[in-house]
Coordinates of C-alpha atoms and ligand atoms in Angstrom, one line a residue:
X6 CA 32.9 16.3 35.9
X7 CA 36.3 15.5 34.3
X8 CA 34.8 15.7 30.8
X9 CA 33.1 19.1 31.4
X10 CA 35.5 21.3 29.6
X11 CA 35.0 19.3 26.3
X12 CA 31.4 20.4 26.3
X13 CA 29.8 23.4 24.6
X14 CA 27.3 25.6 27.1
X15 CA 24.3 23.7 25.5
X16 CA 26.0 20.4 26.2
X17 CA 26.7 21.2 29.9
X18 CA 22.9 22.1 30.2
X19 CA 22.0 18.7 28.6
X20 CA 24.4 17.0 31.2
X21 CA 22.8 18.7 33.9
X22 CA 19.4 17.6 32.6
X23 CA 20.4 14.1 32.6
X24 CA 21.8 14.1 36.0
X25 CA 18.7 15.8 37.4
X26 CA 16.7 13.1 35.9
X27 CA 18.7 10.4 37.7
X28 CA 20.5 9.2 34.7
X29 CA 24.1 9.4 36.0
X30 CA 24.9 5.8 35.2
X31 CA 25.2 7.0 31.6
X32 CA 28.5 8.5 32.4
X33 CA 29.8 5.7 34.5
X34 CA 32.0 3.9 32.1
X35 CA 33.3 6.8 30.3
X36 CA 37.0 7.2 29.7
X37 CA 39.3 9.9 31.0
X38 CA 39.6 13.2 29.2
X39 CA 41.6 12.9 26.0
X40 CA 40.1 9.3 25.2
X41 CA 37.2 8.8 22.9
X42 CA 36.5 12.6 22.9
X43 CA 34.7 12.5 19.8
X44 CA 32.4 9.9 20.8
X45 CA 31.5 11.9 23.8
X46 CA 30.7 14.8 21.6
X47 CA 28.7 12.4 19.5
X48 CA 26.8 11.4 22.7
X49 CA 25.6 15.0 23.3
X50 CA 24.5 15.3 19.8
X51 CA 22.3 12.4 20.2
X52 CA 21.0 13.6 23.4
X53 CA 20.4 16.9 21.9
X54 CA 18.2 15.1 19.1
X55 CA 16.4 12.9 21.7
X56 CA 15.6 16.1 23.7
X57 CA 14.3 18.3 20.8
X58 CA 12.4 15.6 18.9
X59 CA 10.0 14.7 21.7
X60 CA 7.3 17.1 22.9
X61 CA 8.4 18.4 26.3
X62 CA 12.0 16.9 25.9
X63 CA 13.6 14.0 27.8
X64 CA 12.5 15.3 31.1
X65 CA 8.8 14.9 29.9
X66 CA 9.9 11.3 28.4
X67 CA 11.1 10.2 31.5
X68 CA 8.3 11.6 33.6
X69 CA 5.8 9.9 31.4
X70 CA 7.7 6.8 31.4
X71 CA 7.9 6.5 35.3
X72 CA 4.2 6.8 35.3
X73 CA 3.3 4.4 32.8
X74 CA 5.8 1.8 34.1
X75 CA 4.5 2.1 37.7
X76 CA 1.0 1.6 36.3
X77 CA 2.2 -1.5 34.5
X78 CA 4.0 -2.8 37.5
X79 CA 0.7 -2.4 39.6
X80 CA -1.2 -4.3 36.7
X81 CA -3.5 -1.1 36.3
X82 CA -5.9 -1.8 33.6
X83 CA -5.8 1.3 30.9
X84 CA -9.4 1.0 30.4
X85 CA -10.4 1.1 34.2
X86 CA -13.9 2.5 34.5
X87 CA -14.8 2.0 30.8
X88 CA -17.2 -0.4 29.4
X89 CA -16.9 -1.3 25.7
X90 CA -19.9 -1.5 23.4
X91 CA -20.4 -1.7 19.5
X92 CA -20.7 2.0 18.0
X93 CA -22.6 2.9 15.1
X94 CA -21.2 4.4 12.0
X95 CA -21.5 4.6 8.3
X96 CA -21.7 1.2 6.5
X97 CA -21.3 1.3 2.7
X98 CA -21.7 -1.2 0.2
X99 CA -19.6 -0.9 -2.8
X100 CA -21.5 0.2 -6.0
X101 CA -25.0 1.0 -4.6
X102 CA -26.5 4.3 -5.0
X103 CA -25.6 5.7 -1.6
X104 CA -21.8 4.6 -2.1
X105 CA -22.1 6.2 -5.7
X106 CA -23.2 9.4 -4.2
X107 CA -20.5 9.4 -1.4
X108 CA -17.9 8.9 -4.0
X109 CA -19.1 11.7 -5.9
X110 CA -19.0 14.0 -3.0
X111 CA -15.5 12.8 -2.0
X112 CA -14.3 13.5 -5.4
X113 CA -15.4 16.9 -5.2
X114 CA -13.9 17.2 -1.7
X115 CA -10.4 15.7 -2.8
X116 CA -8.9 19.1 -4.1
X117 CA -9.1 20.2 -0.4
X118 CA -7.1 17.1 0.8
X119 CA -3.6 16.6 2.0
X120 CA -2.3 13.0 2.0
X121 CA -0.1 11.5 4.5
X122 CA 1.8 8.1 4.2
X123 CA 3.3 6.5 7.3
X124 CA 6.2 4.6 6.1
X125 CA 8.7 4.7 9.1
X126 CA 8.2 0.9 10.0
X127 CA 10.5 -1.9 8.8
X128 CA 7.7 -4.6 8.9
X129 CA 9.6 -7.0 11.1
X130 CA 6.7 -9.5 10.7
X131 CA 7.2 -9.6 6.9
X132 CA 11.0 -10.1 7.1
X133 CA 11.5 -8.4 3.6
X134 CA 15.0 -6.8 3.3
X135 CA 13.9 -3.7 1.4
X136 CA 11.5 -0.8 2.3
X137 CA 8.0 -1.9 2.1
X138 CA 6.6 0.6 -0.1
X139 CA 8.9 -0.4 -3.0
X140 CA 7.6 -3.9 -2.9
X141 CA 5.2 -4.5 -6.1
X142 CA 1.7 -4.3 -5.2
X143 CA 1.2 -6.8 -8.0
X144 CA 3.6 -8.4 -10.2
X145 CA 1.5 -8.2 -13.6
X146 CA 2.7 -4.5 -14.2
X147 CA 5.4 -4.5 -11.2
X148 CA 3.9 -1.4 -10.0
X149 CA 5.2 -0.6 -6.2
X150 CA 3.1 0.5 -3.4
X151 CA 4.6 3.9 -3.7
X152 CA 3.8 4.5 -7.3
X153 CA 0.3 3.2 -7.0
X154 CA -0.4 5.7 -4.1
X155 CA 1.1 8.5 -6.1
X156 CA -0.8 7.7 -9.2
X157 CA -3.9 7.5 -7.3
X158 CA -3.4 11.0 -5.5
X159 CA -2.4 12.5 -8.7
X160 CA -5.5 11.1 -10.4
X161 CA -8.0 12.0 -7.5
X162 CA -6.7 15.6 -7.3
X163 CA -6.9 15.9 -11.1
X164 CA -10.6 14.6 -11.3
X165 CA -11.5 16.8 -8.3
X166 CA -9.9 20.0 -9.9
X167 CA -11.5 19.0 -13.3
X168 CA -15.1 19.0 -11.6
X169 CA -14.3 22.4 -9.8
X170 CA -13.1 23.9 -13.4
X171 CA -9.7 24.7 -11.6
X172 CA -6.1 23.9 -12.7
X173 CA -3.9 22.0 -10.4
X174 CA -2.6 23.6 -7.4
X175 CA 0.3 22.0 -5.1
X176 CA -0.7 18.5 -4.0
X177 CA 0.3 18.0 -0.6
X178 CA 1.8 14.7 -0.3
X179 CA 3.9 13.7 3.0
X180 CA 5.8 10.6 3.8
X181 CA 6.7 9.9 7.2
X182 CA 10.1 8.0 7.3
X183 CA 12.5 6.7 10.1
X184 CA 16.0 6.1 10.0
X185 CA 15.2 2.5 8.9
X186 CA 13.6 3.8 5.7
X187 CA 14.4 7.2 4.9
X188 CA 17.4 7.0 2.6
X189 CA 15.8 4.2 0.5
X190 CA 12.6 6.0 0.5
X191 CA 14.5 9.0 -1.1
X192 CA 16.3 6.7 -3.5
X193 CA 12.9 5.1 -4.7
X194 CA 11.6 8.6 -5.5
X195 CA 14.5 10.0 -7.0
X196 CA 15.3 7.0 -9.4
X197 CA 11.8 7.1 -10.5
X198 CA 11.1 10.9 -11.2
X199 CA 8.8 10.9 -8.0
X200 CA 6.4 8.8 -9.9
X201 CA 5.0 11.7 -11.8
X202 CA 4.7 14.1 -8.9
X203 CA 6.5 17.4 -8.6
X204 CA 9.5 16.9 -6.4
X205 CA 8.6 20.1 -4.4
X206 CA 5.2 18.6 -3.4
X207 CA 6.6 15.4 -1.7
X208 CA 7.6 16.2 1.7
X209 CA 9.6 13.7 3.9
X210 CA 9.3 13.8 7.6
X211 CA 11.8 11.5 9.3
X212 CA 10.6 10.4 12.8
X213 CA 13.4 9.9 15.4
X214 CA 13.7 7.0 17.6
X215 CA 13.3 7.2 21.4
X216 CA 15.2 6.3 24.2
X217 CA 15.1 2.8 25.7
X218 CA 14.4 2.2 29.3
X219 CA 16.2 -0.3 31.4
X220 CA 14.2 -0.4 34.6
X221 CA 11.2 0.8 36.6
X222 CA 13.0 3.9 37.3
X223 CA 13.1 4.7 33.5
X224 CA 17.1 4.6 33.6
X225 CA 17.9 5.1 29.9
X226 CA 19.6 2.0 28.5
X227 CA 23.1 2.4 27.3
X228 CA 23.5 1.0 23.7
X229 CA 25.0 -2.6 23.9
X230 CA 27.3 -1.8 21.0
X231 CA 28.5 1.7 22.1
X232 CA 28.8 2.9 25.5
X233 CA 28.7 6.4 24.5
X234 CA 25.2 6.1 23.0
X235 CA 21.7 5.4 24.3
X236 CA 19.9 2.6 23.0
X237 CA 16.8 3.7 20.8
X238 CA 13.9 2.0 19.2
X239 CA 10.9 3.2 17.3
X240 CA 8.2 5.3 19.0
X241 CA 5.5 4.1 16.7
X242 CA 3.4 5.6 14.0
X243 CA 1.8 8.1 16.5
X244 CA 4.8 10.3 15.7
X245 CA 3.2 11.7 12.6
X246 CA 1.0 14.1 14.5
X247 CA 3.9 15.8 16.3
X248 CA 5.8 16.0 13.1
X249 CA 3.2 17.4 11.2
X250 CA 2.6 19.9 13.7
X251 CA 6.2 21.0 14.2
X252 CA 6.9 21.0 10.4
X253 CA 4.5 23.9 10.2
X254 CA 2.7 22.1 7.2
X255 CA -0.6 22.2 8.9
X256 CA -0.9 25.8 9.1
X257 CA 0.3 26.2 5.4
X258 CA -2.3 23.8 4.4
X259 CA -5.1 25.6 6.2
X260 CA -4.0 28.8 4.8
X261 CA -4.0 27.4 1.4
X262 CA -7.7 26.2 2.0
X263 CA -7.4 22.9 2.5
X264 CA -9.9 21.0 4.7
X265 CA -8.9 17.3 5.2
X266 CA -5.8 15.3 6.2
X267 CA -5.9 11.6 4.9
X268 CA -3.5 9.3 6.5
X269 CA -2.5 5.8 5.4
X270 CA -0.4 3.0 5.8
X271 CA 2.4 1.3 3.7
X272 CA 1.3 -1.7 1.9
X273 CA -2.5 -1.8 1.2
X274 CA -3.0 -2.1 -2.5
X275 CA -6.9 -1.7 -2.2
X276 CA -7.0 1.5 0.1
X277 CA -7.5 4.1 -2.6
X278 CA -10.8 2.3 -3.9
X279 CA -12.4 3.2 -0.6
X280 CA -10.9 6.6 -0.3
X281 CA -13.2 8.7 -2.5
X282 CA -16.4 7.3 -0.8
X283 CA -15.1 7.8 2.8
X284 CA -14.0 11.1 2.2
X285 CA -17.8 11.8 1.0
X286 CA -18.8 10.5 4.3
X287 CA -16.5 12.8 6.3
X288 CA -17.9 15.7 4.4
X289 CA -21.5 14.8 4.4
X290 CA -21.5 13.7 8.1
X291 CA -19.0 16.7 9.1
X292 CA -16.7 14.1 10.9
X293 CA -13.6 15.6 12.6
X294 CA -12.3 12.1 12.5
X295 CA -13.2 9.1 10.3
X296 CA -11.4 5.8 10.4
X297 CA -12.0 3.4 7.7
X298 CA -13.0 0.1 9.0
X299 CA -13.8 -3.5 7.6
X300 CA -15.5 -6.4 9.2
X301 CA -13.2 -7.9 11.5
X302 CA -12.6 -11.7 12.2
X303 CA -12.2 -12.3 16.0
X304 CA -8.5 -12.3 17.0
X305 CA -7.6 -10.7 13.6
X306 CA -4.4 -8.5 14.3
X307 CA -6.3 -5.3 13.4
X308 CA -7.8 -3.2 16.3
X309 CA -11.4 -3.1 16.9
X310 CA -13.3 0.3 16.8
X311 CA -15.2 0.3 20.0
X312 CA -17.3 2.8 22.1
X313 CA -16.1 3.1 25.6
X314 CA -18.2 4.7 28.1
X315 CA -16.7 5.6 31.4
X316 CA -18.7 5.2 34.7
X317 CA -18.5 9.0 35.0
X318 CA -20.4 9.5 31.8
X319 CA -17.6 10.2 29.2
X320 CA -17.8 8.3 26.2
X321 CA -15.4 8.0 23.1
X322 CA -15.3 6.0 20.1
X323 CA -11.6 4.7 19.7
X324 CA -9.5 1.8 18.3
X325 CA -8.6 -0.7 21.0
X326 CA -5.7 -2.6 19.7
X327 CA -6.1 -6.3 18.8
X328 CA -4.1 -7.5 22.0
X329 CA -6.1 -5.5 24.4
X330 CA -9.6 -6.1 23.0
X331 CA -9.8 -9.6 24.4
X332 CA -8.9 -8.9 27.9
X333 CA -10.9 -5.9 27.7
X334 CA -14.1 -7.8 27.0
X335 CA -13.5 -10.4 29.4
X336 CA -13.0 -7.9 32.2
X337 CA -16.2 -6.2 31.3
X338 CA -18.8 -9.0 31.3
X339 CA -18.2 -10.9 28.1
X340 CA -16.7 -13.9 29.4
X341 CA -15.8 -15.3 25.8
X342 CA -13.7 -12.4 25.0
X343 CA -12.9 -11.4 21.4
X344 CA -15.2 -14.0 19.6
X345 CA -17.3 -13.9 16.3
X346 CA -21.1 -13.6 16.6
X347 CA -23.8 -15.3 14.3
X348 CA -22.4 -13.1 11.3
X349 CA -19.1 -15.2 11.6
X350 CA -17.3 -11.7 12.3
X351 CA -16.4 -9.8 15.5
X352 CA -19.3 -7.3 16.2
X353 CA -16.3 -4.6 16.5
X354 CA -15.5 -3.2 13.0
X355 CA -11.6 -3.6 12.4
X356 CA -9.6 -0.6 12.1
X357 CA -7.6 -0.3 9.0
X358 CA -5.9 2.7 10.2
X359 CA -6.8 4.8 7.2
X360 CA -7.7 8.2 9.1
X361 CA -9.5 11.3 7.5
X362 CA -9.1 14.3 10.0
X363 CA -10.8 17.6 9.7
X364 CA -8.0 20.1 9.4
X365 CA -9.6 23.0 11.3
X366 CA -10.2 21.0 14.3
X367 CA -7.1 18.9 14.0
X368 CA -5.0 22.1 14.2
X369 CA -6.9 23.5 17.2
X370 CA -6.3 20.1 19.1
X371 CA -2.6 20.0 17.9
X372 CA -2.1 23.6 19.2
X373 CA -2.9 22.4 22.5
X374 CA -1.1 19.0 22.6
X375 CA 1.6 20.0 20.2
X376 CA 0.7 16.5 18.5
X377 CA 1.7 14.4 21.5
X378 CA -0.4 11.4 21.5
X379 CA -1.2 9.2 24.7
X380 CA 1.5 6.5 24.7
X381 CA 1.9 3.1 26.3
X382 CA 4.7 0.9 27.5
X383 CA 4.9 -2.9 27.1
X384 CA 7.8 -4.1 29.2
X385 CA 8.7 -7.9 29.1
X386 CA 9.4 -8.7 32.8
X387 CA 11.8 -11.2 34.1
X388 CA 9.4 -12.6 36.6
X389 CA 6.3 -11.9 38.7
X390 CA 8.0 -9.4 40.9
X391 CA 8.0 -7.1 37.8
X392 CA 11.1 -5.5 39.1
X393 CA 13.4 -6.1 36.0
X394 CA 13.0 -6.4 32.2
X395 CA 14.0 -9.3 29.9
X396 CA 15.3 -6.6 27.6
X397 CA 14.9 -2.8 27.5
X398 CA 11.5 -1.3 26.7
X399 CA 10.4 2.1 25.4
X400 CA 7.5 4.3 25.1
X401 CA 5.4 3.7 22.0
X402 CA 2.4 5.5 20.3
X403 CA -0.1 5.0 17.6
X404 CA -1.5 7.6 15.2
X405 CA -5.2 6.0 15.7
X406 CA -5.0 7.2 19.4
X407 CA -5.2 10.9 18.3
X408 CA -9.1 11.1 19.3
X409 CA -8.2 10.1 22.9
X410 CA -7.6 13.8 23.9
X411 CA -10.3 15.2 22.1
X412 CA -13.4 16.9 23.8
X413 CA -16.7 15.0 23.9
X414 CA -18.0 17.5 21.6
X415 CA -15.7 16.2 18.7
X416 CA -17.5 14.2 16.0
X417 CA -15.5 11.0 15.9
X418 CA -17.1 8.6 13.4
X419 CA -16.1 5.6 11.3
X420 CA -16.8 4.1 7.8
X421 CA -17.3 0.5 7.3
X422 CA -16.5 -1.0 3.7
X423 CA -16.3 -4.5 2.6
X424 CA -13.0 -6.0 3.0
X425 CA -12.5 -7.1 -0.6
X426 CA -12.6 -3.5 -1.8
X427 CA -10.6 -1.8 1.0
X428 CA -8.2 -3.8 2.9
X429 CA -5.2 -6.1 1.8
X430 CA -1.9 -5.4 3.5
X431 CA 1.2 -7.2 3.2
X432 CA 2.7 -7.9 6.6
X433 CA 3.2 -11.5 7.3
X434 CA 6.2 -13.7 6.1
X435 CA 5.2 -16.9 4.0
X436 CA 5.9 -19.1 6.8
X437 CA 3.7 -17.3 9.4
X438 CA 1.0 -16.6 6.7
X439 CA 0.7 -20.4 6.0
X440 CA -0.1 -20.7 9.8
X441 CA -2.9 -18.4 9.9
X442 CA -6.2 -20.2 11.0
X443 CA -8.3 -21.1 8.1
X444 CA -10.7 -18.5 7.1
X445 CA -8.8 -15.7 8.5
X446 CA -6.8 -13.4 6.0
X447 CA -3.2 -14.2 5.3
X448 CA -2.0 -10.6 5.0
X449 CA 1.0 -11.7 3.0
X450 CA 2.5 -10.7 -0.2
X451 CA 0.6 -13.5 -1.9
X452 CA -2.8 -12.6 -0.6
X453 CA -2.2 -8.8 -1.1
X454 CA -1.5 -9.3 -4.7
X455 CA -4.4 -11.7 -5.3
X456 CA -6.8 -9.3 -3.4
X457 CA -5.9 -6.6 -6.0
X458 CA -7.1 -9.0 -8.8
X459 CA -10.1 -10.2 -7.1
X460 CA -11.1 -6.7 -6.4
X461 CA -10.7 -5.5 -9.9
X462 CA -12.5 -8.5 -11.3
X463 CA -15.6 -7.9 -8.8
X464 CA -15.6 -4.2 -9.6
X465 CA -15.5 -5.1 -13.5
X466 CA -18.5 -7.5 -12.6
X467 CA -20.5 -5.0 -11.1
X468 CA -19.9 -2.9 -14.1
X469 CA -21.5 -5.6 -16.3
X470 CA -18.6 -7.5 -17.4
X471 CA -18.7 -11.3 -17.3
X472 CA -15.7 -12.1 -15.3
X473 CA -15.1 -15.8 -14.8
X474 CA -15.1 -17.4 -11.5
X475 CA -11.5 -17.7 -9.8
X476 CA -9.6 -20.8 -9.5
X477 CA -8.1 -22.0 -6.1
X478 CA -4.5 -22.5 -6.0
X479 CA -1.7 -22.8 -3.2
X480 CA 1.3 -20.7 -3.2
X481 CA 3.9 -20.7 -0.2
X482 CA 1.4 -23.0 1.4
X483 CA -1.5 -20.6 1.3
X484 CA -4.8 -21.4 -0.6
X485 CA -5.8 -18.5 -2.4
X486 CA -8.5 -17.5 -5.1
X487 CA -6.7 -16.5 -8.4
X488 CA -8.9 -14.4 -10.4
X489 CA -8.2 -13.0 -13.8
X490 CA -5.3 -10.6 -13.5
X491 CA -6.9 -7.3 -14.2
X492 CA -5.3 -4.0 -13.6
X493 CA -5.7 -0.5 -14.3
X494 CA -4.2 3.0 -13.8
X495 CA -6.1 4.9 -11.4
X496 CA -6.6 7.7 -13.9
X497 CA -8.7 5.2 -15.9
X498 CA -11.0 4.2 -13.0
X499 CA -11.1 6.2 -9.9
X500 CA -14.7 5.7 -9.1
X501 CA -17.4 3.1 -9.7
X502 CA -19.3 5.5 -12.0
X503 CA -16.2 6.5 -14.1
X504 CA -15.4 2.7 -14.4
X505 CA -19.0 1.8 -15.6
X506 CA -19.0 4.8 -17.9
X507 CA -16.2 3.1 -19.9
X508 CA -17.7 -0.3 -20.3
X509 CA -20.3 -1.1 -23.1
X510 CA -22.0 -4.1 -24.4
X511 CA -21.3 -7.6 -23.8
X512 CA -17.8 -8.0 -22.4
X513 CA -16.3 -11.1 -20.9
X514 CA -13.0 -12.2 -19.3
X515 CA -11.9 -15.9 -18.9
X516 CA -10.2 -17.3 -15.7
X517 CA -6.7 -17.4 -17.3
X518 CA -6.6 -13.9 -18.7
X519 CA -4.6 -10.8 -18.0
X520 CA -5.9 -7.3 -18.8
X521 CA -3.7 -4.4 -18.2
X522 CA -5.2 -0.8 -18.9
X523 CA -2.4 1.9 -19.1
X524 CA -4.5 4.7 -20.7
X525 CA -7.1 7.1 -19.3
X526 CA -9.7 7.2 -22.1
X527 CA -10.0 3.4 -22.7
X528 CA -13.4 2.2 -23.5
X529 CA -14.2 -1.6 -23.5
X530 CA -17.0 -2.6 -26.0
X531 CA -18.1 -6.2 -26.6
X532 CA -14.7 -7.1 -25.7
X533 CA -14.1 -11.2 -25.2
X534 CA -10.8 -11.8 -23.6
X535 CA -9.3 -15.1 -23.4
X536 CA -5.4 -14.6 -22.9
X537 CA -3.4 -11.2 -22.4
X538 CA -4.4 -8.0 -23.5
X539 CA -2.3 -4.8 -22.7
X540 CA -3.9 -1.5 -23.7
X541 CA -1.5 1.4 -24.0
X542 CA -2.8 4.9 -24.9
X543 CA -1.3 8.5 -25.0
X544 CA -2.5 10.9 -22.4
X545 CA -5.6 12.2 -24.1
X546 CA -5.9 9.6 -26.9
X547 CA -9.3 7.7 -27.1
X548 CA -9.0 4.0 -27.6
X549 CA -12.0 1.6 -28.1
X550 CA -11.2 -1.7 -27.5
X551 CA -13.7 -4.2 -29.3
X552 CA -14.0 -7.9 -30.3
X553 CA -12.3 -10.9 -29.5
X554 CA -8.6 -11.4 -28.2
X555 CA -7.5 -15.0 -27.8
X556 CA -3.7 -15.9 -27.1
X557 CA -1.6 -18.2 -25.0
X558 CA -1.4 -15.3 -22.3
X559 CA 0.6 -15.2 -19.1
X560 CA 0.7 -17.9 -16.5
X561 CA 1.7 -18.1 -12.9
X562 CA 4.5 -20.4 -12.1
X563 CA 5.0 -21.4 -8.6
X564 CA 8.1 -20.6 -6.8
X565 CA 9.2 -21.9 -3.5
X566 CA 9.9 -19.0 -1.0
X567 CA 13.1 -20.9 0.1
X568 CA 14.5 -20.7 -3.3
X569 CA 17.2 -17.9 -2.8
X570 CA 18.1 -17.8 -6.6
X571 CA 14.6 -16.1 -7.0
X572 CA 14.6 -12.3 -6.2
X573 CA 13.0 -11.7 -2.7
X574 CA 10.0 -9.5 -3.8
X575 CA 9.0 -12.6 -6.0
X576 CA 9.7 -15.5 -4.1
X577 CA 7.7 -14.0 -0.9
X578 CA 4.6 -14.3 -3.0
X579 CA 5.2 -17.8 -4.3
X580 CA 4.8 -17.5 -7.8
X581 CA 6.3 -15.7 -10.7
X582 CA 4.3 -14.4 -14.0
X583 CA 5.6 -16.3 -17.2
X584 CA 4.6 -13.7 -19.8
X585 CA 4.3 -16.3 -22.9
X586 CA 2.1 -14.4 -25.4
X587 CA -0.2 -11.1 -25.4
X588 CA -1.7 -8.7 -27.5
X589 CA -1.0 -4.8 -27.4
X590 CA -3.5 -2.2 -28.5
X591 CA -2.8 1.5 -28.7
Ligands
GDU618 N1 5.0 2.8 11.1 C1 5.7 4.0 11.2 N2 6.5 4.3 12.3 C2 6.6 3.3 13.3 C3 6.0 2.0 13.2 C4 5.3 1.9 12.0 O1 5.9 4.8 10.4 O2 7.4 3.6 14.2 C5 4.1 2.7 10.0 C6 4.6 1.5 9.3 O3 5.3 1.6 8.3 C7 3.0 1.2 8.6 C8 2.2 1.5 9.7 O4 2.7 2.6 10.5 O5 2.8 1.9 7.4 C9 1.5 0.5 10.5 O6 2.4 -0.2 10.9 P1 2.2 -1.9 11.2 O7 2.0 -2.4 9.9 O8 3.4 -2.6 11.9 O9 0.9 -1.7 12.1 P2 0.1 -3.0 13.0 O10 -0.3 -4.0 12.0 O11 0.8 -3.3 14.2 O12 -1.1 -2.1 13.3 C10 -1.6 -1.0 12.7 C11 -2.9 -0.6 13.8 C12 -3.8 -1.7 14.0 C13 -4.5 -1.9 12.5 C14 -3.5 -2.3 11.4 C15 -4.2 -2.3 10.2 O13 -2.3 -0.2 14.8 O14 -5.1 -1.1 14.7 O15 -5.3 -0.8 12.1 O16 -2.4 -1.2 11.5 O17 -3.1 -2.7 9.3

């Protein structure tokens, strides 16, 4: 009351809302008027932001929170009435005829696609101090994830336009950032000329954090570092839908004739090898929602794609998050829970959170929901009475929960690909990765980089090159297969057919070799490589690479992740590349 005169009419409104919502405790420790007045105004700026960035405002946030906290206290099962079963989807095998024809269809569709990267997460599990999209996907060329994604998008749209006989239109590329990643993402783009994209094409949408909750009444938590602020935490990648909706971009895209929105995550170096074919599946099967999936090892930290059938007859195909799959199975007649079957994998395909949404039905749905996604809460209680929390909690949401509000008529499908060609994220720090049970993927910087060489080697093998077998090596306590370090620019080889068309005769690559293809029109013919070969080429120049290349090459030199004299992005992978000798061709 005493501070009311400081406030603008809008701020008085916000104060009233807070009081009506039972949040008077937020003002309990406020100083007399004249003391900390600027901080008090800043408090209301924050409240205004929290109120406007959440669909339905703070009132809606608190109401939902009370409901979810009550459910959680009661121990209510979020899957009550649902029985899980294994859904059917499109299963693709890289390189076979059906894959090739889906790829062809996907490339044709790509000119009608917009691309959305969710990159607001800091990646606590990885413990890297920078932003994850700035990490090198591989250190042979040092290409970071963001550069690799942008180059793939450019190459894909270019190829698609070429087939359609069109010249380039604006390529819509959105990055969702957060306060944790925004500034550094802008700096990365600006200091690298947007990696070849027009700056006007890259749209950054920053997600806001949400208010933390102190108790089951959903009393908002005061920031422990500043009594004039509400404590906030990330709301999760599900925010991307509300942000896209409120930005107005979806309507613009629709008006521009676009048909697809592709969502992807921050550190998967293989992802775009799977995109053309999956987009082809979306177009052919007319899926409104298509999730990319890979065979999943039981208990692996990726959600399981599941059909949930309710006792009332409703049914949906949805991701069940990895921590919920096991209890759901145990509660519904599968006493062993989340286990591998005779194939050595969980029967539920693993969601890699690469989603392809059909724009028309997406807009239709979002105009009903404003992009709000079903949320959840995960409080850590002090004891079994579930009356108080160990630390404040908040509501969270996930982008893959989008189909939960869709009508039963929605066509929700998925596309399963081999892991080696589709999924190799960088999520775990070296210590945790080294503890991963044998046979399960490490998901570390080490395994992420090795997976790129492996995939490229296997693709070239399928295309007819004699690529040597890998050697086993241990880096940062993780046993990995080290394949020849083969990399190429996306514009060289976007699809399997394109790659095959650039390889002729008897080509071979020895285990210790490195091959870097930088040009577009590079043709390998009877190449025998034992060492390092870098092929540079100007945009349109045609380069034939023939004959034998032999030199000392580049070697991998182990480094210890604890050695802080080595840059962080190198030591988290446990090796550095020692560039001894190479041949360059132009
Ligand atoms: N992210 C945001 N904002 C957030 C939180 C995360 O943009 O508030 C972004 C991250 O930057 C990242 C993506 O969302 O690009 C995913 O975040 P995590 O890597 O932390 O996700 P999880 O490993 O917890 O799990 C997610 C899905 C799983 C499975 C897995 C596959 O929830 O079902 O698909 O990715 O990598």
